Structure formats: C-alpha cells, structure tokens
Short mmCIF file of C-alpha atoms and ligand atoms in Angstrom, two decimals:
data_model
loop_
_atom_site.label_atom_id
_atom_site.label_comp_id
_atom_site.label_asym_id
_atom_site.label_seq_id
_atom_site.Cartn_x
_atom_site.Cartn_y
_atom_site.Cartn_z
CA MET K 39 -2.34 20.75 -25.47
CA LYS K 40 -3.34 22.29 -22.35
CA PHE K 41 -4.23 20.15 -19.22
CA SER K 42 -7.46 22.11 -18.79
CA ILE K 43 -8.46 21.54 -22.49
CA LYS K 44 -7.54 17.86 -22.12
CA LEU K 45 -9.75 17.60 -19.24
CA VAL K 46 -12.70 19.34 -20.81
CA LEU K 47 -12.27 17.07 -23.75
CA SER K 48 -12.20 13.86 -22.00
CA THR K 49 -15.24 14.86 -19.70
CA MET K 50 -17.11 16.08 -23.17
CA ILE K 51 -16.24 12.45 -24.91
CA VAL K 52 -17.57 10.58 -21.65
CA LEU K 53 -20.67 13.02 -21.40
CA ALA K 54 -21.33 12.49 -25.37
CA LEU K 55 -20.95 8.64 -24.95
CA ALA K 56 -23.29 8.49 -21.90
CA LEU K 57 -25.99 10.82 -23.56
CA GLY K 58 -25.82 9.06 -26.88
CA PHE K 59 -26.16 5.50 -25.34
CA SER K 60 -28.62 6.48 -22.80
CA GLY K 61 -30.74 8.46 -25.58
CA PHE K 62 -30.62 5.71 -27.91
CA TYR K 63 -31.90 3.10 -25.17
CA PHE K 64 -34.44 5.33 -24.07
CA VAL K 65 -36.00 6.29 -27.56
CA ASN K 66 -35.67 2.53 -28.65
CA TYR K 67 -37.39 1.32 -25.52
CA VAL K 68 -40.37 3.64 -26.28
CA PHE K 69 -40.47 2.55 -29.92
CA GLU K 70 -40.33 -1.20 -29.16
CA THR K 71 -43.15 -0.93 -26.56
CA SER K 72 -45.29 0.95 -28.98
CA LEU K 73 -44.46 -1.61 -31.48
CA ASP K 74 -45.47 -4.54 -29.21
CA ARG K 75 -48.78 -2.89 -28.51
CA GLU K 76 -49.52 -2.28 -32.13
CA VAL K 77 -48.65 -5.87 -33.05
CA GLY K 78 -50.74 -6.94 -30.02
CA GLN K 79 -53.67 -5.09 -31.35
CA ALA K 80 -53.08 -6.33 -34.83
CA LEU K 81 -53.24 -10.00 -33.67
CA ASP K 82 -56.42 -9.24 -31.35
CA GLU K 83 -58.07 -7.40 -34.31
CA SER K 84 -57.20 -10.49 -36.68
CA SER K 85 -58.66 -12.87 -34.03
CA ILE K 86 -61.85 -10.93 -33.88
CA LEU K 87 -62.18 -10.68 -37.66
CA SER K 88 -61.70 -14.51 -37.78
CA PHE K 89 -64.45 -15.08 -35.19
CA ALA K 90 -66.83 -12.55 -36.92
CA PHE K 91 -66.18 -14.41 -40.34
CA GLU K 92 -66.94 -17.90 -38.71
CA THR K 93 -69.94 -16.30 -37.18
CA ALA K 94 -71.21 -14.81 -40.58
CA ALA K 95 -70.64 -18.14 -42.06
CA LEU K 96 -73.04 -19.70 -39.83
CA ASN K 97 -75.95 -17.59 -41.57
CA VAL K 98 -75.09 -19.29 -44.89
CA PRO K 99 -78.42 -21.15 -46.40
CA LEU K 100 -78.64 -24.72 -45.40
CA LYS K 101 -78.39 -25.64 -49.08
CA TYR K 102 -74.58 -25.42 -49.07
CA SER K 103 -72.70 -27.94 -47.29
CA VAL K 104 -69.41 -26.22 -47.94
CA LEU K 105 -69.02 -22.61 -47.89
CA PRO K 106 -68.79 -21.47 -51.52
CA ASP K 107 -66.34 -18.94 -52.74
CA THR K 108 -68.82 -16.32 -53.58
CA VAL K 109 -70.10 -16.29 -50.01
CA VAL K 110 -66.42 -15.90 -48.88
CA GLU K 111 -65.90 -12.81 -51.01
CA GLU K 112 -69.16 -11.33 -49.66
CA ILE K 113 -68.37 -11.87 -46.03
CA ALA K 114 -64.66 -10.53 -46.69
CA SER K 115 -66.11 -7.48 -48.37
CA LYS K 116 -68.46 -6.65 -45.46
CA LEU K 117 -65.58 -7.38 -42.95
CA GLU K 118 -63.44 -5.07 -45.07
CA MET K 119 -65.90 -2.07 -44.92
CA GLY K 120 -66.46 -2.46 -41.16
CA GLY K 121 -62.81 -1.25 -40.53
CA GLN K 122 -62.28 2.10 -38.69
CA GLY K 123 -61.64 5.00 -41.05
CA GLY K 124 -63.68 3.44 -43.81
CA GLY K 125 -61.59 0.15 -44.54
CA ARG K 126 -59.51 -2.67 -43.57
CA LEU K 127 -56.68 -4.16 -45.61
CA LEU K 128 -57.40 -7.89 -45.68
CA ARG K 129 -56.85 -10.81 -47.72
CA ILE K 130 -58.51 -14.34 -47.71
CA ALA K 131 -56.84 -17.64 -48.99
CA ASP K 132 -58.29 -21.20 -49.29
CA GLU K 133 -57.06 -24.38 -47.97
CA GLU K 134 -54.44 -24.48 -50.93
CA LYS K 135 -53.52 -20.72 -50.03
CA ASN K 136 -55.09 -19.63 -53.49
CA ILE K 137 -56.13 -16.05 -53.14
CA LEU K 138 -60.04 -15.84 -52.99
CA TYR K 139 -60.47 -12.09 -51.86
CA THR K 140 -57.89 -9.08 -51.65
CA SER K 141 -58.58 -5.59 -50.43
CA SER K 142 -57.42 -2.80 -52.87
CA GLY K 143 -54.15 -1.55 -51.28
CA PHE K 144 -53.41 -4.84 -49.69
CA ALA K 145 -49.60 -5.03 -50.89
CA ALA K 146 -48.04 -7.67 -48.68
CA ASP K 147 -46.57 -10.50 -50.38
CA GLU K 148 -47.23 -14.21 -49.39
CA GLY K 149 -44.47 -14.59 -47.28
CA LEU K 150 -46.47 -15.56 -44.17
CA PHE K 151 -48.27 -18.63 -45.75
CA PRO K 152 -45.48 -21.10 -45.11
CA GLN K 153 -45.33 -20.23 -41.45
CA THR K 154 -49.10 -20.39 -40.89
CA ASP K 155 -51.25 -23.48 -40.45
CA GLN K 156 -54.74 -24.36 -38.96
CA HIS K 157 -53.36 -24.07 -35.42
CA THR K 158 -50.86 -21.08 -35.49
CA LYS K 159 -51.36 -17.50 -36.03
CA SER K 160 -48.24 -15.67 -37.45
CA TYR K 161 -47.16 -12.16 -37.89
CA ARG K 162 -44.32 -9.82 -39.28
CA VAL K 163 -43.50 -6.06 -39.58
CA ILE K 164 -43.09 -5.12 -43.09
CA ARG K 165 -42.05 -1.98 -45.13
CA VAL K 166 -44.38 -1.31 -48.18
CA GLN K 167 -44.28 1.63 -50.43
CA GLY K 168 -42.54 3.83 -47.83
CA GLY K 169 -44.85 2.83 -44.93
CA TYR K 170 -44.64 0.08 -42.17
CA TYR K 171 -47.34 -2.43 -41.58
CA VAL K 172 -47.96 -5.32 -39.03
CA HIS K 173 -49.00 -8.27 -41.46
CA THR K 174 -50.79 -11.14 -39.70
CA CYS K 175 -52.17 -14.28 -40.81
CA VAL K 176 -54.72 -16.55 -39.01
CA SER K 177 -56.79 -19.56 -39.96
CA ILE K 178 -60.77 -19.52 -40.06
CA ASP K 179 -62.68 -22.68 -39.89
CA ALA K 180 -66.04 -22.04 -41.45
CA LEU K 181 -68.64 -24.61 -42.99
CA ASN K 182 -66.22 -27.28 -43.57
CA ARG K 183 -63.62 -25.13 -44.98
CA ILE K 184 -60.25 -24.10 -43.53
CA LEU K 185 -59.40 -20.46 -44.84
CA TYR K 186 -56.48 -18.17 -44.24
CA LEU K 187 -57.21 -14.61 -43.28
CA GLU K 188 -54.40 -11.92 -43.64
CA THR K 189 -54.45 -8.37 -42.36
CA MET K 190 -52.38 -5.29 -42.59
CA LYS K 191 -52.21 -2.77 -40.04
CA ASP K 192 -50.42 0.36 -40.75
CA VAL K 193 -47.89 1.38 -37.86
CA THR K 194 -45.91 4.02 -39.82
CA GLU K 195 -46.55 6.36 -37.13
CA VAL K 196 -44.73 4.44 -34.57
CA PHE K 197 -41.63 4.51 -36.96
CA THR K 198 -42.02 8.13 -37.54
CA GLU K 199 -42.18 8.78 -33.84
CA ARG K 200 -38.94 6.96 -33.42
CA SER K 201 -37.16 9.19 -35.95
CA LEU K 202 -38.53 12.27 -34.40
CA GLY K 203 -37.44 11.00 -30.86
CA PHE K 204 -33.94 10.44 -32.18
CA SER K 205 -33.73 13.82 -33.83
CA LEU K 206 -35.13 15.44 -30.74
CA TYR K 207 -32.64 13.60 -28.59
CA ARG K 208 -29.80 14.57 -30.91
CA LYS K 209 -30.70 18.29 -30.64
CA VAL K 210 -30.90 18.08 -26.78
CA THR K 211 -27.43 16.17 -26.62
CA VAL K 212 -25.74 18.95 -28.70
CA VAL K 213 -27.32 21.68 -26.49
CA MET K 214 -26.35 19.78 -23.14
CA LEU K 215 -22.95 19.23 -24.56
CA LEU K 216 -22.27 22.75 -25.38
CA THR K 217 -23.61 23.94 -21.97
CA GLY K 218 -21.51 21.21 -20.48
CA MET K 219 -18.36 22.37 -22.25
CA VAL K 220 -18.86 25.92 -20.83
CA ILE K 221 -19.44 24.73 -17.37
CA MET K 222 -16.52 22.31 -17.61
CA LEU K 223 -14.13 24.94 -19.01
CA PHE K 224 -14.98 26.97 -15.89
CA ILE K 225 -14.39 24.11 -13.49
CA ALA K 226 -11.29 22.90 -15.32
CA SER K 227 -9.82 26.38 -14.93
CA LEU K 228 -10.53 26.46 -11.32
CA LEU K 229 -9.19 22.88 -10.67
CA THR K 230 -5.97 23.73 -12.69
CA LYS K 231 -5.33 27.04 -10.99
CA PRO K 232 -2.73 25.31 -8.50
CA ILE K 233 -0.87 23.96 -11.20
CA ARG K 234 -0.64 27.41 -13.09
CA LEU K 235 0.61 28.95 -9.78
CA LEU K 236 3.21 26.10 -9.43
CA THR K 237 4.43 26.49 -13.12
CA LYS K 238 4.67 30.47 -12.35
CA ALA K 239 6.71 29.75 -9.32
CA THR K 240 9.06 27.03 -10.88
CA ARG K 241 9.72 29.50 -13.81
CA LYS K 242 10.51 32.47 -11.40
CA MET K 243 12.90 30.13 -9.56
CA ALA K 244 14.30 28.97 -12.53
CA ALA K 245 15.02 32.57 -13.72
CA GLY K 246 16.93 32.98 -10.32
CA ASP K 247 14.17 34.40 -8.11
CA TYR K 248 14.75 31.90 -5.10
CA THR K 249 12.50 34.01 -2.67
CA TYR K 250 9.39 33.48 -4.75
CA ARG K 251 6.84 30.70 -3.47
CA ALA K 252 3.80 29.23 -4.94
CA ARG K 253 0.51 30.57 -3.27
CA GLN K 254 -1.62 27.42 -1.69
CA ILE K 255 -5.18 27.64 -2.59
CA SER K 256 -6.48 24.39 -1.72
CA ARG K 257 -6.01 21.38 0.73
CA ASP K 258 -6.03 18.72 -1.86
CA GLU K 259 -3.39 16.68 -3.46
CA LEU K 260 -2.32 19.70 -5.70
CA GLY K 261 -2.28 21.93 -2.51
CA GLN K 262 -0.17 19.29 -0.64
CA LEU K 263 2.01 19.31 -3.85
CA THR K 264 2.31 23.11 -3.51
CA GLY K 265 3.19 22.80 0.09
CA ASP K 266 5.90 20.34 -0.69
CA PHE K 267 7.12 22.52 -3.60
CA ASN K 268 7.43 25.65 -1.17
CA ARG K 269 9.19 23.40 1.48
CA MET K 270 11.79 22.15 -1.17
CA ALA K 271 12.09 25.83 -2.40
CA ASN K 272 12.91 26.82 1.35
CA ALA K 273 15.54 24.00 1.41
CA LEU K 274 16.84 25.14 -1.71
CA GLU K 275 16.97 28.70 -0.81
CA ASP K 276 18.78 27.93 2.35
CA THR K 277 21.23 25.77 0.50
CA ILE K 278 21.86 28.51 -2.00
CA LEU K 279 22.45 31.04 0.81
CA GLN K 280 24.73 28.72 2.73
CA LEU K 281 26.73 28.23 -0.57
CA GLU K 282 26.98 32.05 -1.10
CA GLU K 283 28.24 32.42 2.43
CA GLU K 284 30.79 29.84 1.82
CA ILE K 285 31.92 31.33 -1.45
CA GLU K 286 32.06 34.54 0.31
CA ALA K 287 33.97 33.10 3.25
CA ARG K 288 36.37 31.31 0.92
CA GLU K 289 37.08 34.58 -1.02
CA GLU K 290 37.66 36.42 2.17
CA PHE K 291 40.10 33.57 3.22
CA MET K 292 41.88 33.70 -0.08
CA GLY K 293 42.36 37.53 0.21
CA ALA K 294 43.36 37.43 3.76
CA PHE K 295 45.85 34.48 2.81
CA ALA K 296 47.28 36.39 0.01
CA HIS K 297 47.77 39.48 2.15
CA GLU K 298 49.40 37.50 5.10
CA LEU K 299 51.74 35.84 2.65
CA LYS K 300 52.85 39.01 1.27
CA THR K 301 54.20 40.69 4.51
CA PRO K 302 56.75 37.89 5.46
CA LEU K 303 57.59 37.44 1.65
CA THR K 304 58.37 41.21 1.07
CA ALA K 305 60.48 41.14 4.16
CA ILE K 306 62.23 37.90 2.98
CA ILE K 307 62.88 39.29 -0.56
CA GLY K 308 64.05 42.66 0.64
CA TYR K 309 66.50 41.16 2.95
CA ALA K 310 67.66 38.71 0.73
CA ASP K 311 68.21 41.30 -2.02
CA MET K 312 70.05 43.41 0.29
CA LEU K 313 72.47 40.48 1.16
CA ARG K 314 73.07 39.70 -2.51
CA SER K 315 73.47 43.18 -3.86
CA HIS K 316 75.46 44.92 -1.11
CA LYS K 317 78.63 44.04 0.85
CA LEU K 318 77.11 44.44 4.41
CA ASP K 319 79.10 44.55 7.64
CA GLU K 320 78.88 41.44 9.69
CA GLU K 321 76.31 42.81 12.27
CA LYS K 322 73.96 43.81 9.46
CA SER K 323 74.34 40.54 7.59
CA ILE K 324 73.42 38.72 10.76
CA LEU K 325 70.45 40.94 11.19
CA SER K 326 69.30 40.41 7.71
CA ALA K 327 69.73 36.73 8.00
CA ASN K 328 67.89 36.64 11.19
CA TYR K 329 65.06 38.65 9.75
CA ILE K 330 65.00 36.16 6.72
CA TYR K 331 64.89 33.25 9.19
CA THR K 332 62.26 34.54 11.64
CA GLU K 333 59.91 35.53 8.80
CA GLY K 334 60.53 32.11 6.94
CA LYS K 335 59.66 30.43 10.34
CA ARG K 336 56.60 32.47 10.54
CA LEU K 337 55.58 31.30 7.26
CA GLU K 338 56.29 27.79 7.92
CA ALA K 339 54.38 27.95 11.18
CA MET K 340 51.50 29.60 9.18
CA ALA K 341 51.54 26.74 6.65
CA PHE K 342 51.44 24.13 9.20
CA ARG K 343 48.61 25.78 10.90
CA LEU K 344 46.65 25.97 7.54
CA LEU K 345 47.22 22.16 6.91
CA ASP K 346 45.96 21.44 10.52
CA ILE K 347 42.69 23.54 9.77
CA ILE K 348 42.23 21.89 6.47
CA VAL K 349 42.75 18.48 8.07
CA ALA K 350 40.55 19.12 10.92
CA GLY K 351 37.81 20.28 8.82
CA GLN K 352 37.92 17.04 6.76
CA GLU K 353 38.46 14.48 9.69
CA GLU K 354 36.06 12.74 11.75
CA ALA K 355 37.20 13.07 15.12
CA ASP K 356 37.96 9.59 16.82
CA LEU K 357 36.08 10.44 20.10
CA GLN K 358 37.32 8.18 23.03
CA GLU K 359 36.27 8.13 26.75
CA THR K 360 39.05 10.14 28.23
CA PRO K 361 39.46 11.09 31.74
CA VAL K 362 40.07 14.89 31.79
CA GLY K 363 42.93 14.48 34.48
CA GLY K 364 45.46 13.54 32.00
CA LEU K 365 44.78 16.54 29.74
CA PHE K 366 45.13 18.98 32.57
CA ALA K 367 48.30 17.34 33.88
CA TYR K 368 49.71 17.85 30.42
CA LEU K 369 48.82 21.58 30.25
CA GLN K 370 50.06 22.19 33.63
CA GLU K 371 53.56 20.72 32.79
CA MET K 372 53.57 22.34 29.45
CA PHE K 373 53.09 25.89 30.90
CA ALA K 374 54.94 25.31 34.10
CA GLU K 375 57.76 27.28 32.50
CA LYS K 376 55.80 29.99 31.41
CA LYS K 377 56.67 32.63 33.68
CA GLU K 378 54.97 35.89 32.08
CA ALA K 379 51.43 34.86 33.25
CA ASP K 380 49.90 33.56 36.40
CA ILE K 381 48.12 30.38 35.04
CA ARG K 382 45.74 28.62 37.52
CA PHE K 383 44.02 25.24 36.74
CA ALA K 384 40.90 24.26 38.63
CA TYR K 385 39.02 21.21 37.38
CA GLU K 386 36.70 18.36 38.45
CA GLU K 387 37.45 14.87 37.22
CA ALA K 388 35.24 13.40 34.55
CA VAL K 389 35.30 11.06 31.70
CA VAL K 390 34.52 12.98 28.41
CA LEU K 391 34.43 11.89 24.91
CA MET K 392 37.16 13.61 23.01
CA GLU K 393 40.27 13.13 20.76
CA ALA K 394 42.63 14.36 23.63
CA ASN K 395 45.46 15.40 21.08
CA LEU K 396 42.99 17.84 19.35
CA ILE K 397 41.53 19.19 22.37
CA LYS K 398 45.07 19.77 23.95
CA THR K 399 45.71 21.81 20.66
CA VAL K 400 42.48 23.84 21.31
CA LEU K 401 43.47 24.51 24.99
CA VAL K 402 47.27 25.39 24.19
CA ASN K 403 46.10 27.99 21.56
CA LEU K 404 43.39 29.29 23.98
CA ILE K 405 45.89 29.62 26.90
CA ASP K 406 48.43 31.09 24.41
CA ASN K 407 45.96 33.75 23.40
CA ALA K 408 45.21 34.50 27.02
CA CYS K 409 48.99 35.15 27.67
CA LYS K 410 49.50 37.16 24.72
CA ALA K 411 46.24 39.36 25.75
CA SER K 412 47.52 39.69 29.40
CA GLU K 413 50.09 41.86 31.18
CA THR K 414 52.94 40.10 32.56
CA GLY K 415 52.02 38.23 35.63
CA GLY K 416 48.32 38.52 34.73
CA VAL K 417 46.07 35.79 36.05
CA ILE K 418 44.69 33.02 33.59
CA GLU K 419 42.27 30.69 34.98
CA VAL K 420 41.77 27.17 33.08
CA THR K 421 38.72 25.45 34.67
CA GLY K 422 36.88 22.30 33.99
CA LYS K 423 33.46 21.63 35.35
CA THR K 424 30.70 19.22 34.91
CA ILE K 425 27.32 20.93 33.90
CA ASP K 426 24.03 19.74 32.86
CA ASP K 427 24.96 19.39 29.20
CA GLY K 428 28.34 17.82 29.50
CA TYR K 429 31.83 18.96 30.67
CA ARG K 430 32.59 22.79 30.36
CA ILE K 431 36.25 23.90 29.80
CA ALA K 432 36.94 27.54 30.01
CA VAL K 433 40.08 29.68 29.78
CA ARG K 434 39.59 33.07 31.31
CA ASP K 435 42.11 35.96 31.11
CA TYR K 436 41.94 39.52 32.75
CA GLY K 437 43.87 41.30 29.79
CA ILE K 438 42.97 43.63 27.11
CA GLY K 439 39.66 42.03 26.07
CA ILE K 440 37.96 42.14 22.73
CA PRO K 441 35.74 44.94 21.30
CA GLU K 442 32.10 43.75 20.80
CA ALA K 443 32.09 44.51 17.29
CA GLU K 444 35.01 42.36 16.54
CA LEU K 445 33.78 39.31 18.60
CA SER K 446 32.00 37.60 15.67
CA LYS K 447 35.01 38.08 13.27
CA ILE K 448 37.85 36.81 15.58
CA VAL K 449 37.22 33.08 14.72
CA LYS K 450 37.78 33.78 10.86
CA ALA K 451 40.95 32.61 9.44
CA PHE K 452 43.73 35.43 9.42
CA TYR K 453 41.49 37.67 11.46
CA MET K 454 43.33 39.70 13.94
CA VAL K 455 42.02 42.55 16.09
CA ASP K 456 45.34 44.51 16.24
CA LYS K 457 47.28 43.25 13.40
CA SER K 458 50.75 44.64 14.31
CA ARG K 459 50.40 43.62 18.01
CA ALA K 460 49.37 39.87 16.83
CA ARG K 461 52.23 39.83 14.39
CA SER K 462 54.76 40.99 17.08
CA LYS K 463 53.67 38.10 19.01
CA ASN K 464 53.98 35.89 15.92
CA GLY K 465 50.11 35.53 15.54
CA ALA K 466 48.75 34.91 12.17
CA GLY K 467 45.02 34.77 13.01
CA LEU K 468 44.81 31.10 12.53
CA GLY K 469 44.54 29.82 15.89
CA LEU K 470 41.02 30.35 16.71
CA ALA K 471 39.85 29.13 13.26
CA LEU K 472 41.73 25.85 13.87
CA CYS K 473 40.04 25.60 17.31
CA ALA K 474 36.60 26.09 15.87
CA GLU K 475 37.16 23.37 13.16
CA ILE K 476 38.24 20.91 16.07
CA LEU K 477 35.19 21.79 18.05
CA LYS K 478 32.99 21.29 15.22
CA ILE K 479 33.98 17.72 14.67
CA HIS K 480 33.56 17.16 18.48
CA HIS K 481 29.81 18.46 17.94
CA SER K 482 30.76 21.46 20.17
CA GLU K 483 31.40 25.19 19.53
CA LEU K 484 33.67 27.95 20.98
CA LEU K 485 31.77 30.46 23.13
CA ILE K 486 33.35 33.88 23.68
CA GLU K 487 32.56 36.36 26.43
CA SER K 488 34.65 39.36 26.48
CA LYS K 489 34.80 42.97 27.63
CA GLU K 490 37.34 45.41 26.17
CA GLY K 491 39.80 46.35 28.95
CA GLU K 492 38.21 43.65 31.45
CA GLY K 493 39.34 40.46 29.79
CA SER K 494 37.86 37.41 27.89
CA CYS K 495 36.50 33.93 28.50
CA PHE K 496 36.74 31.36 25.93
CA SER K 497 34.88 28.13 26.68
CA PHE K 498 33.39 25.00 25.38
CA VAL K 499 31.33 22.17 26.25
CA LEU K 500 32.20 18.49 25.45
CA SER K 501 29.93 15.42 26.09
CA THR K 502 30.50 13.42 29.14
CA TYR K 503 30.56 9.60 29.30
CA GLU K 504 30.11 9.08 32.98
CA LYS K 505 30.49 11.44 35.98
CA ILE K 506 33.28 10.63 38.46
CA PRO K 507 32.34 11.70 41.93
CA SER K 508 33.57 15.33 42.54
CA THR K 509 36.97 15.94 44.01
CA GLU K 510 38.18 19.36 43.11
CA ASN K 511 41.80 19.88 42.18
CA THR K 512 43.31 23.17 42.42
CA THR K 513 47.01 23.98 41.21
CA ASP K 514 48.41 27.24 40.81
CA GLU K 515 51.27 27.36 38.01
CA LYS K 516 53.87 30.19 37.92
P1 ADP L 813 46.65 34.56 16.49
O1 ADP L 813 46.53 34.43 17.88
O2 ADP L 813 47.48 33.85 15.70
O3 ADP L 813 46.66 35.99 15.97
P2 ADP L 813 43.96 33.61 16.70
O4 ADP L 813 42.99 33.22 15.77
O5 ADP L 813 44.39 32.70 17.77
O6 ADP L 813 45.21 34.34 16.01
O7 ADP L 813 43.37 34.97 17.28
C1 ADP L 813 42.73 35.90 16.51
C2 ADP L 813 42.76 37.28 17.20
O8 ADP L 813 41.78 37.28 18.07
C3 ADP L 813 44.06 37.53 17.82
O9 ADP L 813 44.85 38.27 16.82
C4 ADP L 813 43.41 38.56 18.81
O10 ADP L 813 43.47 39.98 18.24
C5 ADP L 813 42.26 38.10 19.20
N1 ADP L 813 42.16 37.24 20.51
C6 ADP L 813 42.26 35.98 20.57
N2 ADP L 813 42.02 35.56 21.86
C7 ADP L 813 42.15 36.81 22.70
C8 ADP L 813 42.08 36.94 24.00
N3 ADP L 813 42.15 36.13 24.88
N4 ADP L 813 41.90 38.32 24.51
C9 ADP L 813 41.82 39.36 23.34
N5 ADP L 813 42.05 39.09 22.07
C10 ADP L 813 42.19 37.77 21.70
#
C-alpha cells in the first residue's frame, strides 16, 4: 500500500475516533441534562400534588376523624383532571400500599413502593408501551392517614431527541470524514512528493544514470534527506569516474606493456632463430649474441622498473628527518664521472622529511632524463631551496624540451615522446611513472615546466622538518 494512502487512512481513523467520541459525549451530555431537568420537574410536580392533596383534605367535613377512601378518590380524580393537556397520570395507595385510585393509562408497576416511606421521595425512569416516563412516588400526610402518591411524566421526547441527535451527528461525521479524506489526499500527495522524487532518482541511478539528481523541494527532514542523497550520488559519481579512469589507465598500461615487450622479444627471437638455423661467421654470431644480450638486459631492466613502480605504489614511505646534504653529496659523487653533461649542484641545507633512497631514485631518473635530452656538454642545474611550503628540489636542463601537448602524458607508464630516440638511449618510458609513484607516497607531486627547444624543469616540494641557517653550497661537476 502506498505511503500516502497509509497516511490518509491513519488520519481518517484518528478523525473518525475523535468525531465519534466527541459526538457521543456531546449528544449524551445534552440528553442527560434534559432528562435531569425533566426528573426535577416531575419531582417538583409530585411535591406540589402532594401539598395540594393535603390542602384539599383540610376541607373534609368534621364528622370524619380519618380520611375516608371515597374522599381520597374524589380528591385524586380532581387532581388528575387539573393536569396540563387534560389529564395527569397518578395513582394513590394507602398505608399498606393497597391501591385506592389509578388514572386510566397509568401503566407503571409497583416497583417504587419498597423504596418509599413516609420521609422519602423516590423516582425512576421506565419504559412502558414504547414510551419513556419518569415515575415518582411521595407520601401524603392527610387527616390521620399516610397515603402514597405516584405520578408518571412522559419524557419520550427527550429520548427521541437523543436518537435524532445521534443520527444527525452520524451524518455530519460521514460528511466531515469524506471532506477530510479529500483534503488529506491532497496534503498527503504534497507531503510525499519529495519521497516520489527520491524514488525516481534512485531508480534512474540504479538504471545507470549516475548524473541524475533528485529535486529538493523542501527544507524539512525529507529535504535534508534529498540533499544527503544528492551528496551521496555526487560522491558515488566521483568514485565511478575515478574507477573508470583507473580502468582506462590500466588498459592503456597493459596495451603499452604488451607493445614494449613485443619489440625486444621480436629482436631476441629473430636473432636466436638466425643463430640456430644458419651457420654464421664469427663476427655475425657475436653481433647476434650481442643483440640478444642487450635486448634481454633491456627487458630485465624494464621488469625491475615495473616491479619498483608496483612496490612504490603499494608502500607507505618511511619518512625520516633527513639532512639534504647527504643526498646531494651522493648525487654529486654518482654523476662525477658523467662527462657528457655539465651538471651543477646548488642547494641550501635543510632537514626534510623523506625516505632518502626513494628520493635518490627520483633524482637519478630526472638527472638521467635531463642528460638524455641535452646536447653533449649541456648544462644541467640541480637545485635545492627552502620555500614557504617546504623544500623544493629542481632539475633543469637546456635540452630539446617537451612539446606542450605531450606534457600531461609523459608521466604515464611506457610513454615516450620520441620512441626511437628513447629506446636508443635505453628508455622504456617508466622512469617518470616511478618518480610520480614515489612522490605520491611522499605526499608530493612532480611539477613539469618545459618549452620545446629551450629545455625543461622537473621539480617537487618535500616537507621540511626544520630550517637550518642558510649556507649556500655550489659545486660544479664535469
Ligand atoms: P625513459 O626516460 O625511460 O624513456 P621516462 O618516463 O623517464 O622514460 O620519460 C618519459 C619520456 O619523457 C621520455 O621518453 C622523454 O621523451 C620525455 N622526457 C623525460 N624527461 C625529459 C627531459 N628532461 N627533456 C625532454 N624530454 C623528457
């Protein structure tokens, strides 16, 4: 069952109960008040009759010392005639509760006699022949006799009014419930609109439309729920986009990997086939074996690089407070023998948070790339400087540079701007991918500025532990 229908039904049940109880209470209250009034009047009337009887008894001739039954009947008949509308219903009984006089139509039984004595009045409401009456009983003290006067007052109208009241109230209740239902259906439809919009959005998303958002039409709890749902949908869409990008990158990686494997393997298989199927002279045999060896070595290097990238991507860096002096000293020593480039180191002392071995790998790769991109004897500057955000290390060369369109791609695994040039220099397009992974676990990133034909600058920023007073060291390595 729909939520809005449940809402309407529950409201209707509450409304019906409230109207039913209040109607019953109201009609019954009016009825009881009217009945009380009628009972009061009946009792007053019977007191007046009793007084009138006693007064009439005073006129009895003196010869009687006790009121005779015939006089009782005479007075009773006069009192009966004096009623409104032509007649009263009354009955007179003597001391022994033997009936002396009864009006015609007086149909009550003698049920009140046991409750009535000389000092008490009694009454009850009875139903006789389809009508309702107030039946009263009072005593009369007249001429040395105690008599009992009973009256019957017709109160059927009070009961009829009660029935009419109930019937009218039932009709009013039905009309009010029907009107209430129409109004409630309208209200429930308005109240549940945010739920319908949310359901629609959920279905759209389940069907794969992750861009669909639910319209927020209120500021209440349902409006907040819609807002939260949309925020969740945004997060979900971002995650899905990220996953799609990752899948795409992985596919690209696999494609490039297969391609990179194919080239050295084709060469290795070709030369190995030549060696086994032809009798080659010694020079050609050495040449072939040499090809197989160098391509095999390239494959081995590539496998190690790949492993490094995978490991770096999964590792947490063990960040240590490390003075940069040791790092630069290591690089200076390592590239001291490299005669093809003029590598200049300039750095400020500082203590940075890094895993030194990993950062060494990054810098060795960047300096290697800079050497490959430079002409023989080209200047390469390796600098380290404390800046506001931390410690910036940069490797600048004045070599071939990188076309702007390639800048965003060169960090991808296996990507090489000029494949034949890169391969001729033993490149496989994995160095920068490894650098990016290492810097990622240092919470940093590789920044690349380059202009084709003018050179490139690769830099990154590491967090500093503390600043050491600046003493600039400059060393040239040839
Ligand atoms: P590899 O050097 O093994 O080819 P890298 O991932 O280190 O792989 O570099 C990817 C590509 O980026 C290189 O093939 C080269 O085309 C380009 N590249 C990297 N560094 C430089 C540089 N300093 N100057 C010009 N091109 C560069």
